[in-house]
Amino acid sequence: TANVTKELEDYGFEVDVFQGNNVTVDFYRRLPTYGYKLIIFRAHSGILEQDGEVVPRTVLFTNEEYSESRYALEQVYSQLTMGGACQGCPMMFGITPEFVRAQGVVGQATDMEGRFDDTVIIMMGCSGIALPDLAQAFIDKGASIYLAWDRSVELYYVDEATPCLMRQLCSEELTVREAVHDTMDVIGPDPNHGAELQFYYNPASHNGDKTLQQLIE
């Protein structure tokens, strides 16, 4: 966090860090309204499993403890689910692609408010782009491009790879495509799971061949 923050501040960003109990369902719900041009999620994520069966849906964790009775409508409409980061870990709420692109579910407190302002999204958790569902949801919500790993990742690995990626994007001023290629060339795939960094965008935008400066403008 410190390394990435310094890289971003040197580049000219003002950096806000939200962690621990600040990362709630309502925090994610309000996130588009903050007007950020770059968001880095250093949070658990993964493909949903229920009763030992894989459910084809990508989930991004909050740090809000799960309750069956809370956010009842959001759970009914599959916008929220529960998940644990490990065997024996407490169950937390996780947001799904349906939460990101929520469209006026009757009776629910509020949708994910507003839209992202061509925001660059970097997902540091596991399997953030193993399926295209969450990536497409963020693009539909106004993100310009979405970067994530295609399989599970170890924390020590992603904490090495992400600062490398940010150096390529900021200090080296490479395009997203070049930065991803160079990061994987320097760091390599996750040694335990083989995860590789990928990116997703609307092909018509050509955002994969733009620099960070071009994207945030």
PDB file of C-alpha atoms in Angstrom, residues 55-138:
ATOM      1  CA  VAL A  55     -21.406 -20.951  -9.498  1.00  0.00           C
ATOM      2  CA  PRO A  56     -20.303 -18.959 -12.583  1.00  0.00           C
ATOM      3  CA  ARG A  57     -20.242 -15.582 -10.850  1.00  0.00           C
ATOM      4  CA  THR A  58     -17.324 -13.420  -9.716  1.00  0.00           C
ATOM      5  CA  VAL A  59     -17.588 -11.989  -6.199  1.00  0.00           C
ATOM      6  CA  LEU A  60     -15.715  -9.053  -4.648  1.00  0.00           C
ATOM      7  CA  PHE A  61     -15.610  -9.209  -0.851  1.00  0.00           C
ATOM      8  CA  THR A  62     -16.483  -6.480   1.597  1.00  0.00           C
ATOM      9  CA  ASN A  63     -15.252  -6.502   5.187  1.00  0.00           C
ATOM     10  CA  GLU A  64     -18.842  -6.478   6.477  1.00  0.00           C
ATOM     11  CA  GLU A  65     -19.896  -9.598   8.346  1.00  0.00           C
ATOM     12  CA  TYR A  66     -22.658 -11.565   6.652  1.00  0.00           C
ATOM     13  CA  SER A  67     -26.200 -11.549   7.995  1.00  0.00           C
ATOM     14  CA  GLU A  68     -29.047 -13.482   6.398  1.00  0.00           C
ATOM     15  CA  SER A  69     -31.564 -10.817   7.421  1.00  0.00           C
ATOM     16  CA  ARG A  70     -29.656  -7.764   6.224  1.00  0.00           C
ATOM     17  CA  TYR A  71     -29.978  -6.478   2.642  1.00  0.00           C
ATOM     18  CA  ALA A  72     -32.680  -9.090   2.083  1.00  0.00           C
ATOM     19  CA  LEU A  73     -33.786  -7.852  -1.353  1.00  0.00           C
ATOM     20  CA  GLU A  74     -30.228  -7.511  -2.599  1.00  0.00           C
ATOM     21  CA  GLN A  75     -29.658 -11.138  -1.625  1.00  0.00           C
ATOM     22  CA  VAL A  76     -32.865 -12.270  -3.316  1.00  0.00           C
ATOM     23  CA  TYR A  77     -31.769 -10.550  -6.546  1.00  0.00           C
ATOM     24  CA  SER A  78     -28.246 -12.075  -6.315  1.00  0.00           C
ATOM     25  CA  GLN A  79     -26.597  -8.683  -5.914  1.00  0.00           C
ATOM     26  CA  LEU A  80     -25.065  -9.754  -2.611  1.00  0.00           C
ATOM     27  CA  THR A  81     -23.878 -13.119  -1.429  1.00  0.00           C
ATOM     28  CA  MET A  82     -21.798 -14.509   1.415  1.00  0.00           C
ATOM     29  CA  GLY A  83     -18.291 -15.854   1.254  1.00  0.00           C
ATOM     30  CA  GLY A  84     -15.282 -16.743   3.333  1.00  0.00           C
ATOM     31  CA  ALA A  85     -11.680 -16.025   2.439  1.00  0.00           C
ATOM     32  CA  CYS A  86     -10.546 -19.384   3.803  1.00  0.00           C
ATOM     33  CA  GLN A  87     -11.752 -22.505   5.567  1.00  0.00           C
ATOM     34  CA  GLY A  88     -12.984 -21.433   8.983  1.00  0.00           C
ATOM     35  CA  CYS A  89     -12.871 -17.717   8.175  1.00  0.00           C
ATOM     36  CA  PRO A  90     -15.958 -15.676   9.113  1.00  0.00           C
ATOM     37  CA  MET A  91     -18.561 -15.188   6.393  1.00  0.00           C
ATOM     38  CA  MET A  92     -18.591 -11.737   4.810  1.00  0.00           C
ATOM     39  CA  PHE A  93     -20.854 -10.015   2.316  1.00  0.00           C
ATOM     40  CA  GLY A  94     -19.618 -10.062  -1.260  1.00  0.00           C
ATOM     41  CA  ILE A  95     -20.880  -7.976  -4.165  1.00  0.00           C
ATOM     42  CA  THR A  96     -21.646  -9.563  -7.527  1.00  0.00           C
ATOM     43  CA  PRO A  97     -21.833  -8.131 -11.063  1.00  0.00           C
ATOM     44  CA  GLU A  98     -25.570  -7.711 -10.505  1.00  0.00           C
ATOM     45  CA  PHE A  99     -24.783  -5.311  -7.640  1.00  0.00           C
ATOM     46  CA  VAL A 100     -22.520  -3.183  -9.835  1.00  0.00           C
ATOM     47  CA  ARG A 101     -25.076  -2.840 -12.616  1.00  0.00           C
ATOM     48  CA  ALA A 102     -28.186  -2.745 -10.375  1.00  0.00           C
ATOM     49  CA  GLN A 103     -31.116  -1.196 -12.180  1.00  0.00           C
ATOM     50  CA  GLY A 104     -33.840  -0.010  -9.819  1.00  0.00           C
ATOM     51  CA  VAL A 105     -34.883  -3.093  -7.862  1.00  0.00           C
ATOM     52  CA  VAL A 106     -38.197  -2.150  -6.259  1.00  0.00           C
ATOM     53  CA  GLY A 107     -37.954  -1.813  -2.489  1.00  0.00           C
ATOM     54  CA  GLN A 108     -34.192  -1.932  -2.203  1.00  0.00           C
ATOM     55  CA  ALA A 109     -32.491   0.888  -0.320  1.00  0.00           C
ATOM     56  CA  THR A 110     -30.602   2.267  -3.308  1.00  0.00           C
ATOM     57  CA  ASP A 111     -28.716   1.103  -6.374  1.00  0.00           C
ATOM     58  CA  MET A 112     -24.963   1.417  -6.778  1.00  0.00           C
ATOM     59  CA  GLU A 113     -25.135   5.184  -7.040  1.00  0.00           C
ATOM     60  CA  GLY A 114     -24.109   7.127 -10.117  1.00  0.00           C
ATOM     61  CA  ARG A 115     -21.550   6.065 -12.700  1.00  0.00           C
ATOM     62  CA  PHE A 116     -17.787   5.789 -12.848  1.00  0.00           C
ATOM     63  CA  ASP A 117     -16.043   8.605 -14.707  1.00  0.00           C
ATOM     64  CA  ASP A 118     -13.992   6.572 -17.213  1.00  0.00           C
ATOM     65  CA  THR A 119     -12.324   5.087 -14.144  1.00  0.00           C
ATOM     66  CA  VAL A 120      -9.385   2.688 -14.405  1.00  0.00           C
ATOM     67  CA  ILE A 121     -10.157  -0.383 -12.256  1.00  0.00           C
ATOM     68  CA  ILE A 122      -7.354  -2.628 -10.964  1.00  0.00           C
ATOM     69  CA  MET A 123      -8.477  -5.767  -9.134  1.00  0.00           C
ATOM     70  CA  MET A 124      -5.753  -7.354  -7.011  1.00  0.00           C
ATOM     71  CA  GLY A 125      -7.775 -10.313  -5.684  1.00  0.00           C
ATOM     72  CA  CYS A 126      -8.139 -13.853  -6.966  1.00  0.00           C
ATOM     73  CA  SER A 127      -9.765 -14.708 -10.304  1.00  0.00           C
ATOM     74  CA  GLY A 128     -11.030 -11.205 -10.962  1.00  0.00           C
ATOM     75  CA  ILE A 129     -11.057 -11.880 -14.696  1.00  0.00           C
ATOM     76  CA  ALA A 130     -11.397 -15.663 -14.813  1.00  0.00           C
ATOM     77  CA  LEU A 131     -14.911 -14.841 -16.016  1.00  0.00           C
ATOM     78  CA  PRO A 132     -15.784 -11.613 -17.861  1.00  0.00           C
ATOM     79  CA  ASP A 133     -18.895 -10.893 -15.767  1.00  0.00           C
ATOM     80  CA  LEU A 134     -17.494  -8.476 -13.161  1.00  0.00           C
ATOM     81  CA  ALA A 135     -15.230  -6.806 -15.708  1.00  0.00           C
ATOM     82  CA  GLN A 136     -18.159  -6.196 -18.051  1.00  0.00           C
ATOM     83  CA  ALA A 137     -20.297  -4.893 -15.177  1.00  0.00           C
ATOM     84  CA  PHE A 138     -17.681  -2.258 -14.311  1.00  0.00           C
TER      85      PHE A 138
END
